[in-house]
Amino acid sequence: MSLLFSDRESPLFPIPLHVGRPNIGSREAIHRHIDEILDRRWLSNEGPVVLELERRLADYVGVKHCLTVCNATIGLEIAYRVTELSGEVIVPSNTFAATVHALHWQGIKPVFCDIDPMTHNLDVGSVEACITDKTTGIVGVHLWGRPCPVHDLQRLADRLGLKLIFDAAHAFGCSLGGQMIGGFGDAEVFSFHATKFMNCGEGGAIATNDDDLAALIRQTRSFGFQGCDRIVRVGTNGKMNEFSAAVGLSSMDSIDEFIQVNSSNYRGYREALADIPGVEVLAYDEQERNNFQYIVVDVDEQQSPLTRDQWLQVLHADNVLARRYFYPGMHRAEPYQSLDPFAAKRLPVTDAVLRRILVLPTGTAVGSQEIELIGKIFQQATVHASMLKRQLPSTLVLPTAPLVPVSPGYRKAA
Ligand SMILES: *Cc1c(COP(=O)(O)O)cnc(C)c1O
């Protein structure tokens, strides 16, 4: 029930507006590909559609190899394994669970380090402060598609002999210094999950310029097979199937349109929220290529009429299902909280940022009319702020999870 529009029985949006509703390419193209796949009876195992998608991706990103996988989580596990990460790896805490879980799943200890308050990405000084003699690598996340300090991280990694991997799940189609994300570090991992900018339903890709690494990735995503009967290493099943690749190809056909819609939504939001005090839509560097897939609102509670969590409640009441990505941070998620209960001490900026962020719906399912109405919600809430502040709790605290026994996994190794 709307908190603002009391003349209304129902929320302003009768149908919920989700963050990350899929961008869908040409239906006809998908149908045509699927007919061809069925005629060919070739459904998986490096089929022609997967190979075509890999060529298209590598061309687009300007990288030598862009190897598809069934999802980015498996892609990260494979990337961690083929670069021989072990012991401890430095990683941010304000990321999706998969970045961190994939480390733990490989028996590696994630060591959370702090971020830059402006970019929300790894802070190189904090990375360096977290390095021990057990550290083997750094995993950066190009959060919201905005690049990590790639060159500084590479210099640090080179100096200390560390591997450098990027979780580029948000950053397909984005650039740094005019060079597309995908070609940095030892490898970069894209996600093509349904909610991402370019999607395959489920899917991902590992990008690298290293031929040997690419060969290892190919083997590892296919059980460790070399050729037909010969198994030469431990592998998993990380292959993308032909149907997902068909959805991916149609997404690639429509990629310019997705960017156009997202960038016009971004401009629409910047305008619609320009006059709300303490509320700012995070900017993208317009000198670079961006996919504009994340409308990230930063709430400064000193200036804003409502707290971040009150904005969340107001928006949800009208069916705008904004999200607090990635609150409360992976250092507060199990098993990491139990394994490193004092991690928050080193993460003051991470904690502060996690308390300020709201992500709003965009993508091709959202247009200027919706954004105008969302702007109205913000304006009306600003007018009625004192009433709302009396009505709504200022913070929505997550119920504390019971302490569950955690698997000893990497504890033994450490
Ligand atoms: C979505 C996401 C992933 C996981 O991608 P999947 O393809 O769903 O496995 C990893 N890291 C980040 C930052 C993500 O947003």
XYZ file of C-alpha atoms and ligand atoms in Angstrom:
429
model
C 0.000 0.000 0.000
C 1.374 3.367 -0.999
C 2.671 5.447 1.912
C 2.455 8.659 -0.074
C -0.480 8.590 -2.379
C -3.218 8.101 0.205
C -5.932 8.482 -2.392
C -4.716 5.222 -3.859
C -5.840 1.814 -2.706
C -2.972 0.115 -4.449
C 0.714 0.858 -4.960
C 1.662 3.409 -7.623
C 3.019 0.519 -9.705
C 0.473 -2.311 -9.777
C 3.145 -4.660 -11.126
C 6.408 -4.725 -9.144
C 9.399 -3.021 -10.753
C 12.445 -5.235 -10.196
C 16.111 -4.389 -10.323
C 17.631 -6.492 -13.083
C 14.676 -7.565 -15.128
C 16.226 -9.261 -18.180
C 17.146 -7.363 -21.321
C 15.733 -9.511 -24.120
C 17.102 -9.465 -27.637
C 15.334 -10.409 -30.827
C 12.795 -13.204 -30.277
C 12.930 -14.182 -33.952
C 16.699 -14.615 -33.764
C 16.366 -16.829 -30.669
C 13.678 -18.955 -32.340
C 15.731 -19.324 -35.512
C 18.827 -20.386 -33.562
C 16.829 -22.901 -31.538
C 15.369 -24.476 -34.676
C 18.877 -24.817 -36.103
C 20.184 -26.313 -32.853
C 17.374 -28.880 -32.841
C 17.899 -29.728 -36.519
C 21.600 -30.224 -35.846
C 21.000 -32.307 -32.671
C 24.070 -30.658 -31.159
C 23.042 -29.291 -27.776
C 26.292 -28.851 -25.844
C 30.081 -29.519 -25.856
C 31.531 -26.575 -27.810
C 28.807 -26.553 -30.432
C 28.782 -24.085 -33.327
C 26.569 -21.553 -31.522
C 28.877 -21.494 -28.488
C 31.890 -21.083 -30.780
C 30.197 -18.247 -32.662
C 29.326 -16.529 -29.379
C 32.937 -16.902 -28.190
C 34.181 -15.258 -31.401
C 31.693 -12.419 -31.062
C 32.587 -11.859 -27.402
C 36.340 -11.897 -28.040
C 35.927 -9.410 -30.911
C 33.723 -7.114 -28.875
C 36.046 -7.086 -25.885
C 39.235 -7.072 -27.967
C 40.709 -9.996 -26.081
C 42.377 -13.122 -27.457
C 40.173 -15.668 -25.699
C 36.710 -15.306 -24.277
C 35.717 -18.801 -23.156
C 32.090 -19.316 -22.255
C 31.048 -21.103 -19.076
C 27.709 -22.211 -17.639
C 27.727 -19.334 -15.127
C 30.182 -16.842 -13.660
C 30.397 -18.626 -10.313
C 31.865 -21.722 -11.975
C 33.883 -19.346 -14.176
C 35.440 -17.765 -11.070
C 36.195 -21.189 -9.586
C 37.902 -22.229 -12.803
C 39.843 -18.956 -13.020
C 40.997 -19.300 -9.395
C 42.043 -22.902 -10.003
C 43.945 -22.457 -13.273
C 45.871 -19.485 -11.871
C 46.737 -21.703 -8.897
C 45.399 -19.431 -6.192
C 45.775 -20.967 -2.740
C 46.258 -19.932 0.882
C 44.884 -16.377 1.172
C 43.416 -14.119 -1.492
C 42.529 -10.451 -1.057
C 38.958 -9.601 -2.042
C 36.413 -6.860 -1.336
C 33.462 -7.600 0.939
C 30.939 -5.414 -0.924
C 30.325 -7.905 -3.673
C 27.928 -10.657 -4.596
C 28.362 -13.895 -2.633
C 29.795 -15.763 -5.630
C 33.108 -13.821 -5.737
C 33.880 -14.957 -2.210
C 32.166 -18.370 -2.107
C 34.119 -19.468 -5.176
C 37.332 -18.865 -3.194
C 36.126 -20.792 -0.145
C 34.825 -23.577 -2.432
C 38.395 -23.952 -3.737
C 39.793 -24.146 -0.187
C 41.154 -20.595 -0.336
C 40.756 -18.102 2.508
C 39.188 -14.817 1.390
C 40.784 -11.865 3.176
C 38.471 -8.866 2.999
C 40.058 -5.517 2.438
C 38.682 -2.010 2.347
C 37.528 0.058 -0.599
C 37.728 3.580 -1.956
C 34.728 5.637 -0.777
C 34.309 7.300 -4.180
C 34.679 4.360 -6.561
C 33.437 1.566 -4.217
C 36.264 -0.540 -5.637
C 39.387 -2.015 -4.005
C 41.665 0.515 -2.362
C 45.243 -0.332 -3.301
C 46.681 0.797 0.052
C 44.245 -1.456 1.919
C 45.064 -4.343 -0.393
C 48.743 -3.961 0.399
C 48.043 -3.795 4.141
C 46.224 -7.160 3.987
C 49.030 -9.047 2.273
C 50.786 -11.788 4.271
C 53.232 -14.519 3.306
C 50.207 -16.743 2.585
C 48.742 -14.352 -0.001
C 48.755 -15.703 -3.549
C 46.442 -13.339 -5.360
C 44.057 -10.406 -5.554
C 40.501 -10.546 -6.840
C 39.066 -7.162 -7.812
C 35.409 -6.576 -8.642
C 34.502 -3.892 -11.202
C 31.503 -2.885 -9.124
C 28.573 -1.344 -11.029
C 30.710 -1.719 -14.164
C 33.111 0.969 -12.932
C 36.690 -0.313 -13.328
C 38.994 -1.179 -10.443
C 42.338 0.677 -10.207
C 43.592 -1.956 -12.607
C 47.066 -0.564 -13.298
C 47.976 0.100 -9.663
C 46.772 -3.381 -8.737
C 48.802 -4.898 -11.567
C 51.945 -3.065 -10.425
C 51.428 -4.335 -6.878
C 50.753 -7.884 -8.104
C 53.878 -7.813 -10.303
C 56.035 -6.468 -7.489
C 54.931 -9.195 -5.074
C 54.476 -12.052 -7.546
C 50.711 -12.280 -7.024
C 48.001 -13.369 -9.439
C 45.367 -10.799 -10.368
C 41.824 -11.798 -11.327
C 38.868 -9.543 -11.966
C 35.241 -10.388 -11.310
C 33.816 -8.469 -14.269
C 30.253 -9.708 -13.754
C 28.957 -6.111 -13.942
C 31.361 -4.794 -16.526
C 30.661 -6.327 -19.928
C 30.789 -3.463 -22.441
C 32.696 -1.108 -20.106
C 36.153 0.348 -20.678
C 39.111 1.804 -18.813
C 41.301 4.319 -20.640
C 39.466 3.279 -23.793
C 40.460 -0.381 -23.385
C 37.576 -2.766 -22.836
C 37.267 -4.611 -19.541
C 38.199 -8.239 -20.189
C 41.839 -7.782 -21.127
C 43.203 -6.890 -17.685
C 44.916 -9.014 -15.047
C 45.527 -12.727 -15.578
C 41.875 -13.296 -16.384
C 38.523 -11.545 -16.087
C 35.184 -13.270 -15.545
C 31.913 -11.990 -17.015
C 28.443 -13.064 -15.923
C 25.669 -13.490 -18.446
C 23.048 -14.292 -15.828
C 19.507 -13.153 -16.614
C 19.844 -10.043 -14.440
C 23.072 -8.856 -16.016
C 23.437 -6.327 -18.828
C 24.000 -8.971 -21.507
C 22.463 -12.346 -20.713
C 22.300 -15.980 -21.759
C 19.657 -16.868 -19.163
C 22.518 -18.445 -17.239
C 26.071 -18.113 -18.453
C 29.408 -16.418 -18.232
C 32.818 -16.190 -19.843
C 36.452 -16.129 -18.817
C 38.504 -13.626 -20.805
C 42.278 -13.824 -21.071
C 45.100 -12.926 -23.445
C 47.210 -15.844 -22.197
C 47.174 -18.805 -24.624
C 48.375 -21.338 -22.059
C 45.820 -20.217 -19.519
C 43.099 -20.431 -22.174
C 44.076 -24.032 -22.927
C 43.910 -24.868 -19.221
C 40.509 -23.191 -18.900
C 39.192 -25.207 -21.867
C 40.315 -28.455 -20.278
C 39.157 -27.551 -16.808
C 35.647 -26.555 -17.887
C 35.317 -29.964 -19.553
C 36.311 -32.476 -16.837
C 40.036 -32.162 -17.593
C 39.690 -33.833 -20.986
C 42.402 -33.410 -23.591
C 40.876 -34.749 -26.770
C 38.510 -37.674 -26.550
C 39.583 -40.300 -24.034
C 42.497 -38.675 -22.262
C 42.027 -36.903 -18.926
C 44.996 -34.785 -17.894
C 43.774 -32.869 -14.824
C 40.954 -32.368 -12.370
C 38.107 -30.605 -14.110
C 34.516 -29.693 -13.621
C 31.552 -29.284 -15.924
C 31.576 -25.598 -16.735
C 30.399 -25.800 -20.334
C 27.785 -23.467 -21.773
C 25.006 -25.179 -23.730
C 23.845 -24.185 -27.212
C 20.484 -22.746 -26.124
C 22.106 -20.334 -23.687
C 24.587 -19.334 -26.377
C 21.661 -18.645 -28.746
C 20.144 -16.247 -26.202
C 23.603 -14.703 -25.843
C 23.960 -14.151 -29.588
C 20.615 -12.386 -29.738
C 21.694 -10.230 -26.768
C 24.878 -9.349 -28.656
C 22.780 -8.332 -31.680
C 20.849 -5.910 -29.454
C 23.692 -4.661 -27.326
C 23.739 -1.111 -28.708
C 20.026 -0.803 -28.042
C 20.451 -2.038 -24.439
C 23.162 0.566 -23.862
C 21.015 3.283 -25.390
C 18.021 2.468 -23.177
C 20.177 2.152 -20.057
C 22.008 5.394 -20.709
C 18.799 7.284 -21.339
C 17.344 5.800 -18.116
C 20.487 6.904 -16.285
C 20.070 10.467 -17.563
C 16.379 10.333 -16.679
C 17.136 9.311 -13.103
C 19.882 11.923 -12.695
C 17.375 14.564 -13.736
C 14.416 13.174 -11.753
C 16.410 13.016 -8.500
C 18.542 16.132 -9.014
C 16.629 18.233 -6.485
C 16.370 15.668 -3.692
C 18.827 16.736 -0.978
C 21.403 14.146 0.063
C 20.353 11.782 -2.695
C 22.712 11.331 -5.616
C 22.727 8.993 -8.569
C 26.290 7.715 -8.841
C 28.007 9.026 -11.958
C 29.606 7.043 -14.754
C 32.711 8.411 -16.453
C 31.361 9.555 -19.797
C 34.853 9.469 -21.343
C 34.640 5.693 -21.094
C 32.287 3.096 -22.473
C 29.635 2.112 -19.946
C 26.704 -0.289 -19.890
C 24.788 1.883 -17.363
C 23.181 -1.277 -15.969
C 23.206 -0.090 -12.348
C 21.378 2.972 -11.124
C 23.139 3.380 -7.800
C 21.752 5.952 -5.398
C 24.007 7.237 -2.656
C 22.101 8.492 0.393
C 23.879 10.996 2.619
C 21.855 10.745 5.814
C 23.178 14.122 7.041
C 21.436 15.836 4.126
C 18.694 13.477 3.026
C 15.165 13.959 4.445
C 14.939 10.176 4.951
C 17.431 7.476 5.833
C 18.489 4.957 3.205
C 16.261 2.308 4.780
C 13.306 4.698 4.929
C 13.717 5.395 1.216
C 13.715 1.652 0.718
C 10.426 1.281 2.588
C 8.781 4.172 0.758
C 9.820 2.765 -2.622
C 8.764 -0.783 -1.791
C 5.358 0.432 -0.622
C 4.787 1.625 -4.191
C 6.233 -1.574 -5.679
C 9.579 -0.116 -6.689
C 11.701 -2.990 -5.442
C 14.981 -1.141 -4.890
C 17.855 -3.210 -3.461
C 20.567 -2.552 -0.875
C 23.393 -4.261 -2.843
C 25.506 -5.808 -1.221
C 24.389 -5.065 2.325
C 25.446 -6.153 4.947
C 28.645 -7.292 3.206
C 30.218 -10.703 2.865
C 32.204 -10.188 6.094
C 28.835 -10.413 7.872
C 27.745 -13.520 5.960
C 28.463 -17.065 7.038
C 30.821 -18.774 7.183
C 33.061 -15.686 6.886
C 31.648 -13.876 9.912
C 32.431 -16.833 12.169
C 35.843 -17.425 10.620
C 36.920 -13.781 10.897
C 34.624 -12.091 13.445
C 36.728 -8.903 13.594
C 36.970 -8.255 9.854
C 34.747 -5.168 10.208
C 37.588 -3.401 12.074
C 39.561 -3.184 8.827
C 36.515 -2.290 6.730
C 35.208 1.113 7.898
C 34.714 2.453 4.364
C 33.055 -0.766 3.186
C 30.618 -0.630 6.115
C 29.850 3.048 5.495
C 29.248 2.515 1.769
C 27.058 -0.542 2.388
C 24.819 1.627 4.580
C 24.385 4.345 1.923
C 23.535 2.482 -1.255
C 20.222 1.837 -2.979
C 19.997 0.322 -6.443
C 16.984 1.294 -8.563
C 15.316 -0.594 -11.421
C 16.542 0.013 -14.945
C 17.104 -1.989 -18.132
C 14.837 -2.328 -21.120
C 11.845 -3.172 -18.878
C 11.944 0.405 -17.511
C 11.253 3.610 -19.428
C 10.914 7.351 -18.978
C 7.350 7.130 -17.625
C 8.371 4.821 -14.803
C 11.362 7.002 -13.986
C 9.187 10.106 -13.871
C 6.845 8.370 -11.401
C 9.767 7.183 -9.286
C 10.980 10.794 -9.273
C 7.523 11.776 -7.977
C 7.828 9.258 -5.143
C 11.118 10.883 -4.119
C 9.636 14.387 -4.373
C 6.464 13.550 -2.436
C 8.447 11.725 0.232
C 10.664 14.793 0.605
C 7.575 16.965 1.127
C 6.088 14.525 3.665
C 9.366 13.545 5.273
C 8.474 14.441 8.867
C 5.323 12.339 8.712
C 7.238 9.432 7.188
C 10.047 9.697 9.730
C 7.518 9.241 12.538
C 5.982 6.286 10.775
C 8.986 4.322 9.561
C 11.893 2.719 11.415
C 15.126 4.456 10.476
C 17.005 1.200 9.943
C 15.922 -2.226 8.825
C 18.249 -4.571 10.612
C 18.619 -8.075 9.343
C 17.674 -10.749 11.845
C 20.941 -12.047 13.284
C 21.683 -15.506 12.028
C 22.299 -18.242 14.587
C 25.932 -19.225 14.690
C 26.104 -22.430 12.750
C 29.112 -24.702 12.781
C 31.228 -23.898 9.752
C 33.093 -26.394 7.665
C 36.737 -26.480 8.744
C 37.809 -26.442 5.037
C 40.567 -23.885 4.770
C 41.083 -23.573 8.522
C 43.057 -26.768 8.413
C 45.064 -25.570 5.457
C 45.834 -22.204 7.056
C 26.057 -12.009 -10.673
C 27.392 -11.937 -10.079
C 28.215 -13.078 -10.002
C 27.739 -14.455 -10.323
O 27.329 -14.635 -11.598
P 26.513 -15.945 -12.020
O 26.630 -15.957 -13.496
O 25.109 -15.745 -11.530
O 27.144 -17.139 -11.388
C 29.514 -12.914 -9.529
N 29.958 -11.721 -9.117
C 29.200 -10.619 -9.147
C 29.778 -9.310 -8.700
C 27.876 -10.691 -9.615
O 27.112 -9.591 -9.610
